[in-house]
PDB file of C-alpha atoms and ligand atoms in Angstrom:
ATOM      1  CA  MET N   1       0.046  -0.008   0.008  1.00  0.00           C
ATOM      2  CA  ALA N   2       1.222   3.456  -0.792  1.00  0.00           C
ATOM      3  CA  ALA N   3       2.160   5.620   2.229  1.00  0.00           C
ATOM      4  CA  SER N   4      -0.369   8.253   1.212  1.00  0.00           C
ATOM      5  CA  SER N   5      -3.216   5.971   1.341  1.00  0.00           C
ATOM      6  CA  ILE N   6      -2.548   4.897   4.949  1.00  0.00           C
ATOM      7  CA  GLU N   7      -1.866   8.462   6.136  1.00  0.00           C
ATOM      8  CA  GLY N   8      -4.505   9.507   8.711  1.00  0.00           C
ATOM      9  CA  VAL N   9      -6.573  12.710   8.558  1.00  0.00           C
ATOM     10  CA  GLY N  10      -4.363  14.671  11.010  1.00  0.00           C
ATOM     11  CA  ALA N  11      -1.210  14.028   8.991  1.00  0.00           C
ATOM     12  CA  THR N  12      -2.886  15.012   5.805  1.00  0.00           C
ATOM     13  CA  ALA N  13      -4.253  18.057   7.221  1.00  0.00           C
ATOM     14  CA  LEU N  14      -0.920  18.999   8.660  1.00  0.00           C
ATOM     15  CA  ARG N  15       0.697  18.703   5.172  1.00  0.00           C
ATOM     16  CA  SER N  16      -1.924  20.998   3.659  1.00  0.00           C
ATOM     17  CA  VAL N  17      -1.284  23.529   6.407  1.00  0.00           C
ATOM     18  CA  LEU N  18       2.442  23.606   5.832  1.00  0.00           C
ATOM     19  CA  HIS N  19       1.841  23.916   2.085  1.00  0.00           C
ATOM     20  CA  ARG N  20      -0.464  27.017   2.678  1.00  0.00           C
ATOM     21  CA  ILE N  21       2.192  28.587   4.970  1.00  0.00           C
ATOM     22  CA  GLN N  22       4.792  28.082   2.247  1.00  0.00           C
ATOM     23  CA  LEU N  23       2.508  29.781  -0.268  1.00  0.00           C
ATOM     24  CA  ALA N  24       1.783  32.731   2.310  1.00  0.00           C
ATOM     25  CA  ALA N  25       5.386  32.962   2.931  1.00  0.00           C
ATOM     26  CA  ASP N  26       6.159  33.088  -0.837  1.00  0.00           C
ATOM     27  CA  ARG N  27       3.653  35.846  -1.355  1.00  0.00           C
ATOM     28  CA  SER N  28       5.187  38.048   1.274  1.00  0.00           C
ATOM     29  CA  GLY N  29       8.887  37.241   0.313  1.00  0.00           C
ATOM     30  CA  ARG N  30       9.672  35.507   3.557  1.00  0.00           C
ATOM     31  CA  SER N  31      11.350  32.022   4.293  1.00  0.00           C
ATOM     32  CA  SER N  32       9.057  29.496   5.757  1.00  0.00           C
ATOM     33  CA  ASP N  33      12.226  28.094   7.693  1.00  0.00           C
ATOM     34  CA  ARG N  34      11.451  30.510  10.520  1.00  0.00           C
ATOM     35  CA  ILE N  35       7.834  29.762  10.771  1.00  0.00           C
ATOM     36  CA  ARG N  36       6.970  27.191  13.367  1.00  0.00           C
ATOM     37  CA  VAL N  37       3.531  25.406  13.461  1.00  0.00           C
ATOM     38  CA  VAL N  38       2.276  24.500  16.875  1.00  0.00           C
ATOM     39  CA  ALA N  39      -0.392  21.916  16.556  1.00  0.00           C
ATOM     40  CA  VAL N  40      -2.920  22.822  19.293  1.00  0.00           C
ATOM     41  CA  SER N  41      -4.238  19.473  20.520  1.00  0.00           C
ATOM     42  CA  LYS N  42      -6.482  20.581  23.399  1.00  0.00           C
ATOM     43  CA  ILE N  43      -9.372  18.203  24.213  1.00  0.00           C
ATOM     44  CA  LYS N  44      -8.010  15.821  21.364  1.00  0.00           C
ATOM     45  CA  PRO N  45      -6.966  12.226  22.325  1.00  0.00           C
ATOM     46  CA  VAL N  46      -3.310  11.040  22.578  1.00  0.00           C
ATOM     47  CA  SER N  47      -3.931   8.808  19.687  1.00  0.00           C
ATOM     48  CA  ILE N  48      -4.471  11.478  17.139  1.00  0.00           C
ATOM     49  CA  ILE N  49      -1.427  13.593  18.588  1.00  0.00           C
ATOM     50  CA  ARG N  50       0.641  10.380  18.035  1.00  0.00           C
ATOM     51  CA  GLU N  51      -0.554  10.171  14.611  1.00  0.00           C
ATOM     52  CA  VAL N  52       0.600  13.770  13.762  1.00  0.00           C
ATOM     53  CA  TYR N  53       3.838  13.085  15.625  1.00  0.00           C
ATOM     54  CA  ASP N  54       4.521  10.002  13.516  1.00  0.00           C
ATOM     55  CA  ALA N  55       3.991  12.174  10.405  1.00  0.00           C
ATOM     56  CA  GLY N  56       7.175  14.094  11.698  1.00  0.00           C
ATOM     57  CA  HIS N  57       5.820  16.986  13.718  1.00  0.00           C
ATOM     58  CA  ARG N  58       7.311  17.880  17.100  1.00  0.00           C
ATOM     59  CA  HIS N  59       5.604  21.091  18.241  1.00  0.00           C
ATOM     60  CA  PHE N  60       2.328  20.870  20.140  1.00  0.00           C
ATOM     61  CA  GLY N  61       0.271  23.171  22.286  1.00  0.00           C
ATOM     62  CA  GLU N  62      -2.146  22.758  24.974  1.00  0.00           C
ATOM     63  CA  ASN N  63      -4.321  25.202  26.959  1.00  0.00           C
ATOM     64  CA  TYR N  64      -5.095  23.268  30.232  1.00  0.00           C
ATOM     65  CA  VAL N  65      -2.482  22.265  33.006  1.00  0.00           C
ATOM     66  CA  GLN N  66      -4.407  19.139  33.986  1.00  0.00           C
ATOM     67  CA  GLU N  67      -4.791  17.988  30.405  1.00  0.00           C
ATOM     68  CA  ILE N  68      -1.043  18.685  29.405  1.00  0.00           C
ATOM     69  CA  ILE N  69       0.294  16.755  32.401  1.00  0.00           C
ATOM     70  CA  GLU N  70      -2.027  13.810  31.679  1.00  0.00           C
ATOM     71  CA  LYS N  71      -0.951  13.660  27.952  1.00  0.00           C
ATOM     72  CA  ALA N  72       2.656  14.428  28.085  1.00  0.00           C
ATOM     73  CA  PRO N  73       3.931  11.420  29.894  1.00  0.00           C
ATOM     74  CA  GLN N  74       2.077   9.123  27.264  1.00  0.00           C
ATOM     75  CA  LEU N  75       3.838  10.739  24.345  1.00  0.00           C
ATOM     76  CA  PRO N  76       7.335  10.838  23.265  1.00  0.00           C
ATOM     77  CA  GLU N  77       9.860  12.914  25.105  1.00  0.00           C
ATOM     78  CA  ASP N  78      11.200  14.879  22.193  1.00  0.00           C
ATOM     79  CA  ILE N  79       7.931  16.591  21.586  1.00  0.00           C
ATOM     80  CA  GLU N  80       8.372  20.319  22.305  1.00  0.00           C
ATOM     81  CA  TRP N  81       5.216  21.333  24.321  1.00  0.00           C
ATOM     82  CA  HIS N  82       3.995  24.919  24.270  1.00  0.00           C
ATOM     83  CA  PHE N  83       1.546  26.009  27.001  1.00  0.00           C
ATOM     84  CA  ILE N  84      -0.802  28.557  25.485  1.00  0.00           C
ATOM     85  CA  GLY N  85      -3.576  28.703  28.077  1.00  0.00           C
ATOM     86  CA  ASN N  86      -4.113  31.040  30.915  1.00  0.00           C
ATOM     87  CA  LEU N  87      -1.693  30.059  33.821  1.00  0.00           C
ATOM     88  CA  GLN N  88      -2.838  30.258  37.344  1.00  0.00           C
ATOM     89  CA  SER N  89      -0.108  30.614  40.166  1.00  0.00           C
ATOM     90  CA  ASN N  90      -1.080  27.353  41.881  1.00  0.00           C
ATOM     91  CA  LYS N  91      -0.522  25.456  38.489  1.00  0.00           C
ATOM     92  CA  VAL N  92       2.912  26.595  37.735  1.00  0.00           C
ATOM     93  CA  LYS N  93       4.694  23.819  39.781  1.00  0.00           C
ATOM     94  CA  PRO N  94       2.491  21.059  38.421  1.00  0.00           C
ATOM     95  CA  LEU N  95       3.149  22.284  35.060  1.00  0.00           C
ATOM     96  CA  LEU N  96       6.837  22.345  35.148  1.00  0.00           C
ATOM     97  CA  THR N  97       7.310  19.024  37.175  1.00  0.00           C
ATOM     98  CA  GLY N  98       4.739  17.273  35.057  1.00  0.00           C
ATOM     99  CA  VAL N  99       6.076  18.261  31.679  1.00  0.00           C
ATOM    100  CA  PRO N 100       9.842  18.146  31.692  1.00  0.00           C
ATOM    101  CA  ASN N 101       9.755  18.675  28.011  1.00  0.00           C
ATOM    102  CA  LEU N 102       7.831  21.829  28.182  1.00  0.00           C
ATOM    103  CA  ALA N 103       9.640  24.092  25.512  1.00  0.00           C
ATOM    104  CA  MET N 104       7.682  27.496  25.891  1.00  0.00           C
ATOM    105  CA  VAL N 105       5.080  29.255  27.879  1.00  0.00           C
ATOM    106  CA  GLU N 106       3.395  31.616  25.535  1.00  0.00           C
ATOM    107  CA  THR N 107       1.092  33.419  28.025  1.00  0.00           C
ATOM    108  CA  VAL N 108       3.071  35.368  30.509  1.00  0.00           C
ATOM    109  CA  ASP N 109       1.030  38.421  31.182  1.00  0.00           C
ATOM    110  CA  ASP N 110       2.110  39.696  34.616  1.00  0.00           C
ATOM    111  CA  THR N 111       5.239  40.014  36.789  1.00  0.00           C
ATOM    112  CA  LYS N 112       3.763  37.659  39.414  1.00  0.00           C
ATOM    113  CA  ILE N 113       3.419  34.806  37.179  1.00  0.00           C
ATOM    114  CA  ALA N 114       6.818  35.661  35.518  1.00  0.00           C
ATOM    115  CA  ASN N 115       8.414  35.707  39.002  1.00  0.00           C
ATOM    116  CA  LEU N 116       6.905  32.362  39.908  1.00  0.00           C
ATOM    117  CA  LEU N 117       7.961  30.595  36.677  1.00  0.00           C
ATOM    118  CA  ASN N 118      11.509  31.900  37.256  1.00  0.00           C
ATOM    119  CA  ARG N 119      11.551  30.608  40.786  1.00  0.00           C
ATOM    120  CA  VAL N 120      10.120  27.098  39.886  1.00  0.00           C
ATOM    121  CA  VAL N 121      12.439  26.598  37.134  1.00  0.00           C
ATOM    122  CA  GLU N 122      15.261  27.454  39.593  1.00  0.00           C
ATOM    123  CA  ASN N 123      13.930  25.042  42.380  1.00  0.00           C
ATOM    124  CA  ILE N 124      13.589  22.104  40.143  1.00  0.00           C
ATOM    125  CA  GLY N 125      16.729  22.727  38.422  1.00  0.00           C
ATOM    126  CA  ARG N 126      15.443  22.591  34.679  1.00  0.00           C
ATOM    127  CA  LYS N 127      16.989  24.344  31.908  1.00  0.00           C
ATOM    128  CA  PRO N 128      15.873  27.910  31.314  1.00  0.00           C
ATOM    129  CA  LEU N 129      12.300  28.298  30.013  1.00  0.00           C
ATOM    130  CA  LYS N 130      11.482  30.036  26.984  1.00  0.00           C
ATOM    131  CA  VAL N 131       8.529  32.440  27.480  1.00  0.00           C
ATOM    132  CA  LEU N 132       6.607  34.904  25.316  1.00  0.00           C
ATOM    133  CA  VAL N 133       4.784  37.940  26.673  1.00  0.00           C
ATOM    134  CA  GLN N 134       0.977  37.827  25.857  1.00  0.00           C
ATOM    135  CA  VAL N 135      -0.287  41.226  24.490  1.00  0.00           C
ATOM    136  CA  ASN N 136      -3.936  42.076  24.497  1.00  0.00           C
ATOM    137  CA  THR N 137      -4.242  43.603  21.026  1.00  0.00           C
ATOM    138  CA  SER N 138      -7.948  43.990  20.927  1.00  0.00           C
ATOM    139  CA  GLY N 139      -8.422  46.337  23.909  1.00  0.00           C
ATOM    140  CA  GLU N 140     -11.275  44.063  24.980  1.00  0.00           C
ATOM    141  CA  GLU N 141     -11.561  43.999  28.916  1.00  0.00           C
ATOM    142  CA  SER N 142     -12.162  40.249  29.136  1.00  0.00           C
ATOM    143  CA  LYS N 143      -9.076  39.226  27.327  1.00  0.00           C
ATOM    144  CA  TYR N 144      -5.881  38.161  29.012  1.00  0.00           C
ATOM    145  CA  GLY N 145      -2.618  39.897  28.241  1.00  0.00           C
ATOM    146  CA  VAL N 146      -0.903  43.216  28.945  1.00  0.00           C
ATOM    147  CA  SER N 147      -2.081  46.262  27.022  1.00  0.00           C
ATOM    148  CA  PRO N 148       0.426  47.308  24.145  1.00  0.00           C
ATOM    149  CA  SER N 149       1.553  50.179  26.192  1.00  0.00           C
ATOM    150  CA  GLU N 150       2.449  47.914  29.348  1.00  0.00           C
ATOM    151  CA  CYS N 151       4.356  45.485  27.128  1.00  0.00           C
ATOM    152  CA  LEU N 152       7.848  46.930  27.323  1.00  0.00           C
ATOM    153  CA  GLU N 153       7.695  47.067  31.095  1.00  0.00           C
ATOM    154  CA  LEU N 154       6.858  43.413  31.376  1.00  0.00           C
ATOM    155  CA  VAL N 155       9.436  42.406  28.842  1.00  0.00           C
ATOM    156  CA  LYS N 156      11.986  44.505  30.778  1.00  0.00           C
ATOM    157  CA  HIS N 157      11.094  42.562  34.002  1.00  0.00           C
ATOM    158  CA  VAL N 158      11.436  39.238  32.402  1.00  0.00           C
ATOM    159  CA  THR N 159      14.908  40.085  30.771  1.00  0.00           C
ATOM    160  CA  LEU N 160      16.321  41.917  33.642  1.00  0.00           C
ATOM    161  CA  SER N 161      14.894  40.096  36.745  1.00  0.00           C
ATOM    162  CA  CYS N 162      14.078  36.667  35.638  1.00  0.00           C
ATOM    163  CA  PRO N 163      17.437  34.902  34.927  1.00  0.00           C
ATOM    164  CA  ASN N 164      15.821  31.512  34.590  1.00  0.00           C
ATOM    165  CA  LEU N 165      13.478  32.528  31.883  1.00  0.00           C
ATOM    166  CA  GLU N 166      14.509  33.244  28.121  1.00  0.00           C
ATOM    167  CA  PHE N 167      12.476  35.989  26.774  1.00  0.00           C
ATOM    168  CA  SER N 168      11.509  34.843  23.215  1.00  0.00           C
ATOM    169  CA  GLY N 169       9.032  37.214  21.902  1.00  0.00           C
ATOM    170  CA  LEU N 170       5.358  38.351  21.976  1.00  0.00           C
ATOM    171  CA  MET N 171       2.048  36.447  21.531  1.00  0.00           C
ATOM    172  CA  THR N 172      -1.516  37.654  20.855  1.00  0.00           C
ATOM    173  CA  ILE N 173      -4.911  36.155  20.367  1.00  0.00           C
ATOM    174  CA  GLY N 174      -6.714  38.549  18.400  1.00  0.00           C
ATOM    175  CA  MET N 175     -10.395  39.182  19.318  1.00  0.00           C
ATOM    176  CA  PRO N 176     -12.233  37.677  22.418  1.00  0.00           C
ATOM    177  CA  ASP N 177     -14.022  35.296  19.753  1.00  0.00           C
ATOM    178  CA  TYR N 178     -10.551  34.067  18.730  1.00  0.00           C
ATOM    179  CA  THR N 179     -10.791  35.703  15.398  1.00  0.00           C
ATOM    180  CA  SER N 180      -8.088  38.259  14.546  1.00  0.00           C
ATOM    181  CA  THR N 181      -7.989  41.451  12.446  1.00  0.00           C
ATOM    182  CA  PRO N 182      -5.006  42.905  10.639  1.00  0.00           C
ATOM    183  CA  LEU N 183      -4.975  45.521  13.173  1.00  0.00           C
ATOM    184  CA  ASN N 184      -4.319  43.044  16.056  1.00  0.00           C
ATOM    185  CA  PHE N 185      -1.343  41.619  14.050  1.00  0.00           C
ATOM    186  CA  SER N 186       0.133  44.977  13.210  1.00  0.00           C
ATOM    187  CA  THR N 187      -0.236  46.134  16.880  1.00  0.00           C
ATOM    188  CA  LEU N 188       1.877  43.145  17.939  1.00  0.00           C
ATOM    189  CA  ALA N 189       4.475  43.905  15.425  1.00  0.00           C
ATOM    190  CA  ASN N 190       4.618  47.416  16.521  1.00  0.00           C
ATOM    191  CA  CYS N 191       5.146  46.246  20.101  1.00  0.00           C
ATOM    192  CA  ARG N 192       8.000  44.213  18.838  1.00  0.00           C
ATOM    193  CA  SER N 193       9.608  47.270  17.225  1.00  0.00           C
ATOM    194  CA  GLN N 194       9.501  49.173  20.375  1.00  0.00           C
ATOM    195  CA  VAL N 195      10.714  46.437  22.690  1.00  0.00           C
ATOM    196  CA  CYS N 196      13.692  45.536  20.337  1.00  0.00           C
ATOM    197  CA  GLU N 197      14.700  49.303  19.963  1.00  0.00           C
ATOM    198  CA  GLU N 198      14.356  50.045  23.582  1.00  0.00           C
ATOM    199  CA  LEU N 199      16.146  46.918  24.793  1.00  0.00           C
ATOM    200  CA  GLY N 200      18.535  46.546  21.877  1.00  0.00           C
ATOM    201  CA  ILE N 201      17.262  43.085  20.983  1.00  0.00           C
ATOM    202  CA  ALA N 202      17.504  41.902  17.300  1.00  0.00           C
ATOM    203  CA  GLU N 203      14.026  41.594  15.747  1.00  0.00           C
ATOM    204  CA  GLU N 204      14.936  37.921  14.597  1.00  0.00           C
ATOM    205  CA  LYS N 205      15.436  37.231  18.374  1.00  0.00           C
ATOM    206  CA  CYS N 206      12.004  38.205  19.085  1.00  0.00           C
ATOM    207  CA  GLU N 207       9.112  36.038  17.975  1.00  0.00           C
ATOM    208  CA  LEU N 208       5.663  36.969  17.024  1.00  0.00           C
ATOM    209  CA  SER N 209       3.169  34.128  18.104  1.00  0.00           C
ATOM    210  CA  MET N 210       0.010  35.137  15.932  1.00  0.00           C
ATOM    211  CA  GLY N 211      -2.475  33.332  13.687  1.00  0.00           C
ATOM    212  CA  MET N 212      -4.764  30.500  14.247  1.00  0.00           C
ATOM    213  CA  SER N 213      -6.810  28.191  11.956  1.00  0.00           C
ATOM    214  CA  GLY N 214      -9.110  31.119  10.555  1.00  0.00           C
ATOM    215  CA  ASP N 215      -6.180  33.482   9.897  1.00  0.00           C
ATOM    216  CA  PHE N 216      -2.739  31.980   9.865  1.00  0.00           C
ATOM    217  CA  GLU N 217      -2.171  32.914   6.318  1.00  0.00           C
ATOM    218  CA  LEU N 218      -2.630  36.627   6.933  1.00  0.00           C
ATOM    219  CA  ALA N 219      -0.506  36.243  10.201  1.00  0.00           C
ATOM    220  CA  VAL N 220       2.275  34.772   8.267  1.00  0.00           C
ATOM    221  CA  GLU N 221       2.156  37.519   5.619  1.00  0.00           C
ATOM    222  CA  MET N 222       2.200  39.993   8.587  1.00  0.00           C
ATOM    223  CA  GLY N 223       5.319  38.355  10.061  1.00  0.00           C
ATOM    224  CA  SER N 224       4.291  35.449  12.315  1.00  0.00           C
ATOM    225  CA  THR N 225       7.067  33.139  13.305  1.00  0.00           C
ATOM    226  CA  ASN N 226       4.791  30.874  15.342  1.00  0.00           C
ATOM    227  CA  VAL N 227       1.205  30.062  14.346  1.00  0.00           C
ATOM    228  CA  ARG N 228      -1.031  28.065  16.608  1.00  0.00           C
ATOM    229  CA  ILE N 229      -3.229  25.820  14.577  1.00  0.00           C
ATOM    230  CA  GLY N 230      -5.835  23.495  16.217  1.00  0.00           C
ATOM    231  CA  SER N 231      -9.033  22.734  14.276  1.00  0.00           C
ATOM    232  CA  THR N 232      -7.589  22.835  10.824  1.00  0.00           C
ATOM    233  CA  ILE N 233      -5.073  19.975  11.783  1.00  0.00           C
ATOM    234  CA  PHE N 234      -7.254  17.926  14.238  1.00  0.00           C
ATOM    235  CA  GLY N 235     -10.759  18.594  13.244  1.00  0.00           C
ATOM    236  CA  ALA N 236     -13.458  20.704  15.087  1.00  0.00           C
ATOM    237  CA  ARG N 237     -13.417  20.637  18.799  1.00  0.00           C
ATOM    238  CA  GLU N 238     -16.851  19.358  20.439  1.00  0.00           C
ATOM    239  CA  TYR N 239     -17.081  20.473  23.789  1.00  0.00           C
ATOM    240  CA  PRO N 240     -19.652  18.875  26.109  1.00  0.00           C
ATOM    241  CA  LYS N 241     -22.823  21.082  26.122  1.00  0.00           C
ATOM    242  CA  LYS N 242     -23.383  23.073  29.362  1.00  0.00           C
ATOM    243  CA  GLN N 243     -26.450  22.055  31.036  1.00  0.00           C
TER     244      GLN N 243
HETATM  245  C1  LIG A   1      -7.533  26.859  20.774  1.00  0.00           C
HETATM  246  C2  LIG A   1      -6.535  27.842  20.540  1.00  0.00           C
HETATM  247  C3  LIG A   1      -5.748  27.875  19.394  1.00  0.00           C
HETATM  248  C4  LIG A   1      -6.152  27.082  18.080  1.00  0.00           C
HETATM  249  O1  LIG A   1      -7.346  27.498  17.584  1.00  0.00           O
HETATM  250  P1  LIG A   1      -7.997  26.984  16.275  1.00  0.00           P
HETATM  251  O2  LIG A   1      -8.810  27.950  15.722  1.00  0.00           O
HETATM  252  O3  LIG A   1      -8.736  25.685  16.429  1.00  0.00           O
HETATM  253  O4  LIG A   1      -6.832  26.842  15.288  1.00  0.00           O
HETATM  254  C5  LIG A   1      -4.802  28.716  19.115  1.00  0.00           C
HETATM  255  N1  LIG A   1      -4.339  29.526  20.272  1.00  0.00           N
HETATM  256  C6  LIG A   1      -4.903  29.580  21.417  1.00  0.00           C
HETATM  257  C7  LIG A   1      -4.473  30.363  22.551  1.00  0.00           C
HETATM  258  C8  LIG A   1      -6.075  28.719  21.611  1.00  0.00           C
HETATM  259  O5  LIG A   1      -6.543  28.666  22.836  1.00  0.00           O
END
């Protein structure tokens, strides 16, 4: 049997996403080498993650601490896990001890959580943890993330006061309904320009995590280095209905 005929739906969808990223990168004169796809596997079973892993993918993202600490030990250790959900103080230690191969926390949005991550990394003696500062680019009250005007202060704090964290860039979720507008993406890019200029960081050293299933091509055209893609790879998520 030809390999393609036994390939699962997740692996096929991943290849299609990679192809669309390549086209978007070509359109905007970028190299796709610097664009990472984080396959967002929240509420999806380990078996389908394994299938996408077997197709060669290594970057996966989860939103819930309880879920990632259950799944990660059932999957290969060379997966690079990204935590992309809101992180509560009392979950920092379980996350870091439960997922030794956690590669990045994308959702640092205040000094308290940064300090705590920094301290726990030191206490458990793991290697420095890559972090992104989450920016609220929509201005909606309900969203997590610092406002664009507070971004520089938090990045300064992480780079100057958190030696066990490796500041790696900025992240945004566009609108409260998880859609994004070009303005959300350009706001994040402007935050990067300001941070890099003020702190003397090369722009290549400051990632932009933006773009999800509905808008990743636009995000790539606007400079994303890290797209977070769930439903287009794994299929629609079906949450249990609230009673
Ligand atoms: C769920 C989620 C995604 C993926 O969303 P899709 O629209 O399914 O691609 C990306 N980023 C964050 C922060 C998420 O919570």
